[in-house]
């Protein structure tokens, strides 16, 4: 067993070799992407994938995203229609996940898709995740690297705090850039936004000249469960000042104990969101309040996460 404080390896040749060996042996590696840290395993190895569910305490019906090197690798696993290909060309590598029909001979472990005939797939941009895919030559299943229902990790210390000894290898390449999970889109049976994220609904509409519906019949991302993004403390939305025993997370003109962005920048707010929730959870105040955040652009994803965090 690795000592709990010996599991963080800086990104580099040695850390990458350790991480790749762990994946090929059927183990788990926490690795940064441009969105949040993922908990990766070989998507073709059912036992390895089961290890992800176990480490996270994740409900087995909640399927995982598969990360691959490029569009060609993705097309070996899933069937792309014209819309899916246009989205991939425009936004990959990057923070967009496509839910597409799974190819029968893809070789992906059944646990990855949790029994669905679709697969969630994305080509990440982050150098560490790309290097791990190249070094292992495997598609990598990776949910966010936190205990199920907890706050998504945006740095190696969050992973260690949430998963502890359940993950032996954490590849540390600093804080993540977007700080919020990828946008999830399905193109069949209808163009549908299953989870808002860094690739905005407006950008998708501009590319395809169609507005995605909120979700398509029968396809639901279980990550939309109301309690999915929950800090441990009660959370009050649209607060303009802190009440008794509240830790206020500010935005723009609303100053607080902390701020998502003091100049009202939504991209910065998304990147800081989970870190701010972690700090609020760790504070000595019993409750959390959050300033109003506009709903346009990536603000939709921020408000989506905040609404889930407030629901209890
Ligand atoms: O940014 C991200 O997407 C991060 C990084 C690590 O890539 N990953 C991530 O994974 O957020 P996770 O497991 O926390 O969220 C995956 C979401 C879940 O809501 C899951 O239900 C949904 O994707 N999902 C996976 N496969 C699906 C499918 N076939 N149909 C519908 N939803 C699916
Ligand atoms: Mg998650």
Coordinates of C-alpha atoms and ligand atoms in Angstrom, one line a residue:
X1 CA 0.0 0.0 0.0
X2 CA 1.2 3.5 -0.8
X3 CA 1.2 5.8 2.2
X4 CA -1.8 8.2 1.9
X5 CA 0.5 11.2 1.6
X6 CA 2.7 9.6 -1.0
X7 CA 0.1 9.2 -3.7
X8 CA 0.5 12.6 -5.4
X9 CA 2.9 12.5 -8.3
X10 CA 3.8 15.7 -10.2
X11 CA 3.0 15.6 -13.9
X12 CA 6.2 14.6 -15.8
X13 CA 7.9 11.5 -17.2
X14 CA 8.2 9.6 -14.0
X15 CA 4.7 10.4 -12.8
X16 CA 3.2 9.5 -16.2
X17 CA 5.0 6.2 -16.3
X18 CA 3.7 5.3 -12.8
X19 CA 0.2 6.4 -13.7
X20 CA 0.2 4.4 -17.1
X21 CA 1.5 1.3 -15.4
X22 CA -1.3 1.5 -12.8
X23 CA -4.0 1.9 -15.5
X24 CA -2.6 -1.1 -17.5
X25 CA -2.6 -3.2 -14.4
X26 CA -6.3 -2.5 -14.0
X27 CA -6.0 0.2 -11.3
X28 CA -7.2 3.8 -10.9
X29 CA -5.5 7.1 -11.5
X30 CA -6.8 10.6 -10.7
X31 CA -5.8 12.9 -13.6
X32 CA -6.6 16.5 -14.4
X33 CA -8.6 17.5 -17.4
X34 CA -9.4 21.0 -18.5
X35 CA -12.7 20.8 -16.6
X36 CA -12.2 18.9 -13.3
X37 CA -9.9 16.0 -12.1
X38 CA -11.2 12.6 -13.3
X39 CA -10.8 9.2 -11.8
X40 CA -9.6 7.1 -14.7
X41 CA -9.6 3.4 -15.5
X42 CA -9.2 1.3 -18.6
X43 CA -12.7 1.4 -20.2
X44 CA -12.2 -2.0 -21.7
X45 CA -11.5 -3.7 -18.3
X46 CA -14.7 -4.3 -16.4
X47 CA -13.0 -5.0 -13.1
X48 CA -11.0 -1.8 -13.4
X49 CA -14.2 0.1 -14.1
X50 CA -15.9 -1.5 -11.1
X51 CA -13.1 -0.1 -9.1
X52 CA -14.2 3.4 -10.1
X53 CA -17.8 2.8 -8.8
X54 CA -16.4 1.3 -5.6
X55 CA -13.9 4.1 -4.9
X56 CA -16.6 6.8 -5.5
X57 CA -19.4 4.9 -3.8
X58 CA -21.3 5.7 -7.1
X59 CA -24.7 4.3 -7.9
X60 CA -24.2 1.6 -10.5
X61 CA -26.9 3.0 -12.8
X62 CA -24.8 6.2 -13.3
X63 CA -22.8 5.7 -16.5
X64 CA -19.3 7.1 -17.1
X65 CA -17.7 9.3 -19.8
X66 CA -15.0 7.6 -22.0
X67 CA -12.0 9.8 -22.9
X68 CA -10.2 9.2 -26.2
X69 CA -7.3 10.8 -28.1
X70 CA -9.2 12.2 -31.1
X71 CA -12.2 12.0 -33.4
X72 CA -11.0 8.9 -35.2
X73 CA -10.7 7.0 -32.0
X74 CA -14.2 8.2 -31.0
X75 CA -15.6 7.0 -34.2
X76 CA -14.4 3.5 -33.5
X77 CA -16.6 3.4 -30.4
X78 CA -19.7 5.4 -31.4
X79 CA -21.8 6.2 -34.4
X80 CA -21.6 9.8 -35.4
X81 CA -24.3 11.6 -37.4
X82 CA -23.7 14.9 -39.2
X83 CA -24.5 17.0 -36.1
X84 CA -22.3 15.0 -33.8
X85 CA -19.4 15.3 -36.3
X86 CA -19.9 19.0 -36.6
X87 CA -19.8 19.4 -32.9
X88 CA -16.7 17.3 -32.5
X89 CA -14.9 19.2 -35.2
X90 CA -15.8 22.5 -33.7
X91 CA -15.2 21.8 -30.0
X92 CA -12.7 18.8 -29.7
X93 CA -10.3 18.6 -28.1
X94 CA -12.2 20.4 -25.3
X95 CA -14.9 20.4 -22.6
X96 CA -17.8 18.8 -24.7
X97 CA -19.2 15.3 -24.2
X98 CA -21.3 13.6 -26.8
X99 CA -23.8 10.9 -26.0
X100 CA -24.0 8.7 -29.1
X101 CA -25.1 5.2 -30.2
X102 CA -22.5 2.7 -29.0
X103 CA -21.0 0.4 -31.6
X104 CA -21.6 -3.2 -30.9
X105 CA -17.9 -4.2 -31.3
X106 CA -16.5 -1.3 -29.4
X107 CA -15.0 -3.5 -26.6
X108 CA -16.2 -1.1 -23.9
X109 CA -17.0 -2.7 -20.5
X110 CA -20.7 -2.9 -19.9
X111 CA -20.4 -1.1 -16.6
X112 CA -19.1 2.0 -18.3
X113 CA -22.4 2.6 -20.1
X114 CA -24.5 1.1 -17.2
X115 CA -26.4 -1.0 -19.6
X116 CA -27.4 1.8 -22.0
X117 CA -27.0 1.4 -25.8
X118 CA -25.4 4.9 -25.9
X119 CA -22.0 6.0 -24.8
X120 CA -20.8 9.3 -23.5
X121 CA -17.5 10.2 -25.1
X122 CA -15.1 13.1 -25.2
X123 CA -11.7 14.2 -26.5
X124 CA -10.1 16.2 -23.7
X125 CA -7.6 19.0 -24.3
X126 CA -5.6 18.7 -21.1
X127 CA -2.0 17.6 -21.7
X128 CA -2.0 15.2 -18.7
X129 CA -5.2 13.3 -19.7
X130 CA -4.0 13.2 -23.4
X131 CA -0.6 11.9 -22.3
X132 CA -2.2 9.2 -20.2
X133 CA -4.4 8.1 -23.1
X134 CA -1.3 7.9 -25.4
X135 CA 0.9 6.1 -22.8
X136 CA -1.8 3.4 -22.1
X137 CA -3.3 3.2 -25.6
X138 CA -6.6 2.6 -23.9
X139 CA -9.9 4.5 -23.9
X140 CA -10.2 5.8 -20.3
X141 CA -13.4 5.9 -18.4
X142 CA -13.4 8.8 -15.9
X143 CA -16.0 10.4 -13.8
X144 CA -15.1 13.3 -11.6
X145 CA -12.6 12.2 -9.0
X146 CA -14.7 12.8 -5.9
X147 CA -16.8 10.6 -3.6
X148 CA -20.3 10.2 -5.2
X149 CA -22.5 13.2 -4.6
X150 CA -19.6 15.3 -3.3
X151 CA -18.1 18.4 -4.8
X152 CA -16.1 18.0 -8.0
X153 CA -12.3 18.4 -7.5
X154 CA -10.4 21.2 -9.2
X155 CA -7.0 20.4 -7.7
X156 CA -5.1 17.3 -6.5
X157 CA -5.7 18.2 -2.8
X158 CA -9.5 18.0 -3.4
X159 CA -9.1 14.5 -4.8
X160 CA -6.9 13.4 -1.8
X161 CA -9.4 14.9 0.6
X162 CA -12.5 13.3 -1.0
X163 CA -11.1 9.8 -2.0
X164 CA -8.2 9.4 0.3
X165 CA -6.6 6.0 0.2
X166 CA -9.2 4.8 -2.4
X167 CA -7.0 6.3 -5.1
X168 CA -3.3 5.3 -4.9
X169 CA -2.1 7.5 -7.8
X170 CA -3.0 11.2 -8.3
X171 CA -1.3 12.9 -11.2
X172 CA -0.9 16.5 -10.2
X173 CA -0.8 19.2 -12.9
X174 CA -2.1 22.1 -10.9
X175 CA -5.6 23.6 -10.7
X176 CA -8.0 22.9 -13.6
X177 CA -8.9 25.6 -16.1
X178 CA -12.6 25.5 -16.6
X179 CA -13.4 24.3 -13.1
X180 CA -16.8 22.9 -14.1
X181 CA -17.7 19.6 -15.8
X182 CA -18.0 19.2 -19.5
X183 CA -21.2 20.1 -21.4
X184 CA -23.1 17.0 -22.4
X185 CA -25.0 16.9 -25.7
X186 CA -27.0 14.1 -27.4
X187 CA -27.8 14.4 -31.1
X188 CA -30.4 11.6 -31.3
X189 CA -33.3 11.3 -31.2
X190 CA -33.2 15.1 -30.9
X191 CA -30.4 17.6 -30.3
X192 CA -30.5 17.8 -26.5
X193 CA -28.4 19.5 -23.9
X194 CA -28.2 16.9 -21.1
X195 CA -25.9 19.0 -18.9
X196 CA -24.9 22.6 -19.3
X197 CA -21.1 23.3 -19.2
X198 CA -18.2 25.3 -20.6
X199 CA -19.4 24.9 -24.2
X200 CA -22.5 27.0 -24.0
X201 CA -26.0 26.4 -25.4
X202 CA -25.5 29.7 -27.4
X203 CA -22.3 28.3 -29.1
X204 CA -24.1 25.1 -30.0
X205 CA -27.0 27.0 -31.4
X206 CA -24.7 29.2 -33.4
X207 CA -22.9 26.2 -34.9
X208 CA -26.0 24.1 -35.8
X209 CA -28.6 26.8 -36.3
X210 CA -30.9 24.9 -33.9
X211 CA -31.6 25.4 -30.2
X212 CA -31.0 22.2 -28.2
X213 CA -33.9 21.0 -26.1
X214 CA -33.3 20.6 -22.4
X215 CA -33.4 16.8 -22.7
X216 CA -34.7 14.3 -25.2
X217 CA -37.3 11.6 -24.4
X218 CA -35.8 8.7 -22.5
X219 CA -32.3 10.1 -22.3
X220 CA -31.5 11.5 -18.9
X221 CA -28.0 12.1 -17.5
X222 CA -28.3 10.7 -14.0
X223 CA -25.9 13.5 -13.0
X224 CA -29.0 15.6 -13.2
X225 CA -30.3 13.9 -10.0
X226 CA -31.3 16.8 -7.7
X227 CA -28.8 16.0 -5.0
X228 CA -25.7 15.4 -7.1
X229 CA -23.6 18.4 -6.3
X230 CA -24.1 18.8 -2.6
X231 CA -21.8 20.4 -0.1
X232 CA -22.5 19.2 3.5
X233 CA -24.1 22.5 4.7
X234 CA -27.4 24.2 3.9
X235 CA -27.0 26.6 1.0
X236 CA -29.1 29.7 0.3
X237 CA -29.2 31.2 -3.2
X238 CA -29.5 34.8 -4.5
X239 CA -28.2 36.2 -1.3
X240 CA -27.1 39.9 -1.2
X241 CA -25.8 39.8 2.4
X242 CA -24.8 37.1 4.9
X243 CA -27.2 36.1 7.6
X244 CA -26.2 34.9 11.1
X245 CA -23.8 32.0 10.8
X246 CA -23.6 32.2 7.0
X247 CA -20.5 32.1 4.9
X248 CA -21.3 34.4 1.9
X249 CA -19.8 33.5 -1.5
X250 CA -19.9 36.8 -3.4
X251 CA -20.1 37.7 -7.1
X252 CA -19.6 41.1 -8.7
X253 CA -20.8 43.9 -6.5
X254 CA -21.9 41.5 -3.8
X255 CA -18.8 41.1 -1.7
X256 CA -18.6 38.2 0.8
X257 CA -16.2 36.0 2.7
X258 CA -15.1 34.8 -0.6
X259 CA -16.0 35.7 -4.2
X260 CA -16.6 33.8 -7.4
X261 CA -15.4 36.9 -9.4
X262 CA -15.2 40.4 -8.0
X263 CA -15.4 41.9 -11.4
X264 CA -18.4 39.8 -12.4
X265 CA -16.6 37.5 -14.9
X266 CA -18.6 34.3 -15.5
X267 CA -15.7 32.3 -16.8
X268 CA -13.7 33.1 -13.7
X269 CA -16.8 32.3 -11.6
X270 CA -17.1 28.9 -13.2
X271 CA -13.4 28.1 -12.6
X272 CA -13.7 29.2 -8.9
X273 CA -17.1 27.6 -8.1
X274 CA -16.2 24.3 -6.6
X275 CA -13.1 25.7 -4.8
X276 CA -15.4 28.3 -3.3
X277 CA -17.9 25.6 -2.2
X278 CA -15.0 23.6 -0.7
X279 CA -13.8 26.6 1.3
X280 CA -17.4 27.4 2.4
X281 CA -17.8 23.8 3.6
X282 CA -14.6 23.9 5.5
X283 CA -15.4 27.3 7.2
X284 CA -16.5 27.6 10.8
X285 CA -19.9 29.0 9.7
X286 CA -22.9 26.6 9.8
X287 CA -24.5 27.7 6.5
X288 CA -23.6 28.9 3.1
X289 CA -25.1 31.8 1.1
X290 CA -24.3 32.6 -2.6
X291 CA -24.8 35.9 -4.4
X292 CA -27.0 36.0 -7.5
X293 CA -25.1 34.9 -10.7
X294 CA -26.5 35.8 -14.1
X295 CA -28.0 32.9 -16.1
X296 CA -26.6 33.7 -19.6
X297 CA -23.7 31.8 -21.2
X298 CA -21.7 29.6 -18.7
X299 CA -23.9 31.2 -16.0
X300 CA -26.5 28.6 -16.9
X301 CA -24.1 25.8 -15.8
X302 CA -23.1 27.7 -12.7
X303 CA -26.7 28.2 -11.7
X304 CA -27.5 24.5 -12.5
X305 CA -24.8 23.4 -10.1
X306 CA -25.8 25.9 -7.4
X307 CA -29.5 24.8 -7.6
X308 CA -28.5 21.2 -7.1
X309 CA -26.1 22.1 -4.3
X310 CA -29.0 24.0 -2.6
X311 CA -31.5 21.1 -3.0
X312 CA -31.8 18.9 0.0
Ligands
LIG1 O1 -15.8 17.2 -17.4 C1 -16.2 16.1 -17.2 O2 -17.1 15.7 -17.9 C2 -15.5 15.2 -16.2 C3 -14.1 15.0 -16.6 C4 -13.4 14.0 -15.7 O3 -14.1 14.5 -17.9 N1 -16.3 14.0 -16.0 C5 -17.5 14.0 -15.4 O4 -18.0 12.7 -15.3 O5 -18.1 15.0 -15.0 P1 -19.2 12.4 -14.3 O6 -19.2 10.9 -14.2 O7 -19.1 13.1 -13.0 O8 -20.4 12.8 -15.1 C6 -20.8 12.1 -16.3 C7 -22.2 12.4 -16.6 C8 -23.2 11.8 -15.6 O9 -24.2 12.7 -15.4 C9 -23.7 10.6 -16.4 O10 -25.0 10.2 -16.0 C10 -23.7 11.1 -17.8 O11 -22.5 11.8 -17.9 N2 -23.7 10.0 -18.8 C11 -22.7 9.1 -19.0 N3 -23.1 8.3 -20.0 C12 -24.3 8.6 -20.4 C13 -25.2 8.2 -21.4 N4 -25.0 7.1 -22.2 N5 -26.4 8.8 -21.5 C14 -26.7 9.9 -20.8 N6 -25.9 10.4 -19.8 C15 -24.7 9.8 -19.6
LIG2 MG1 -19.4 14.1 -11.0

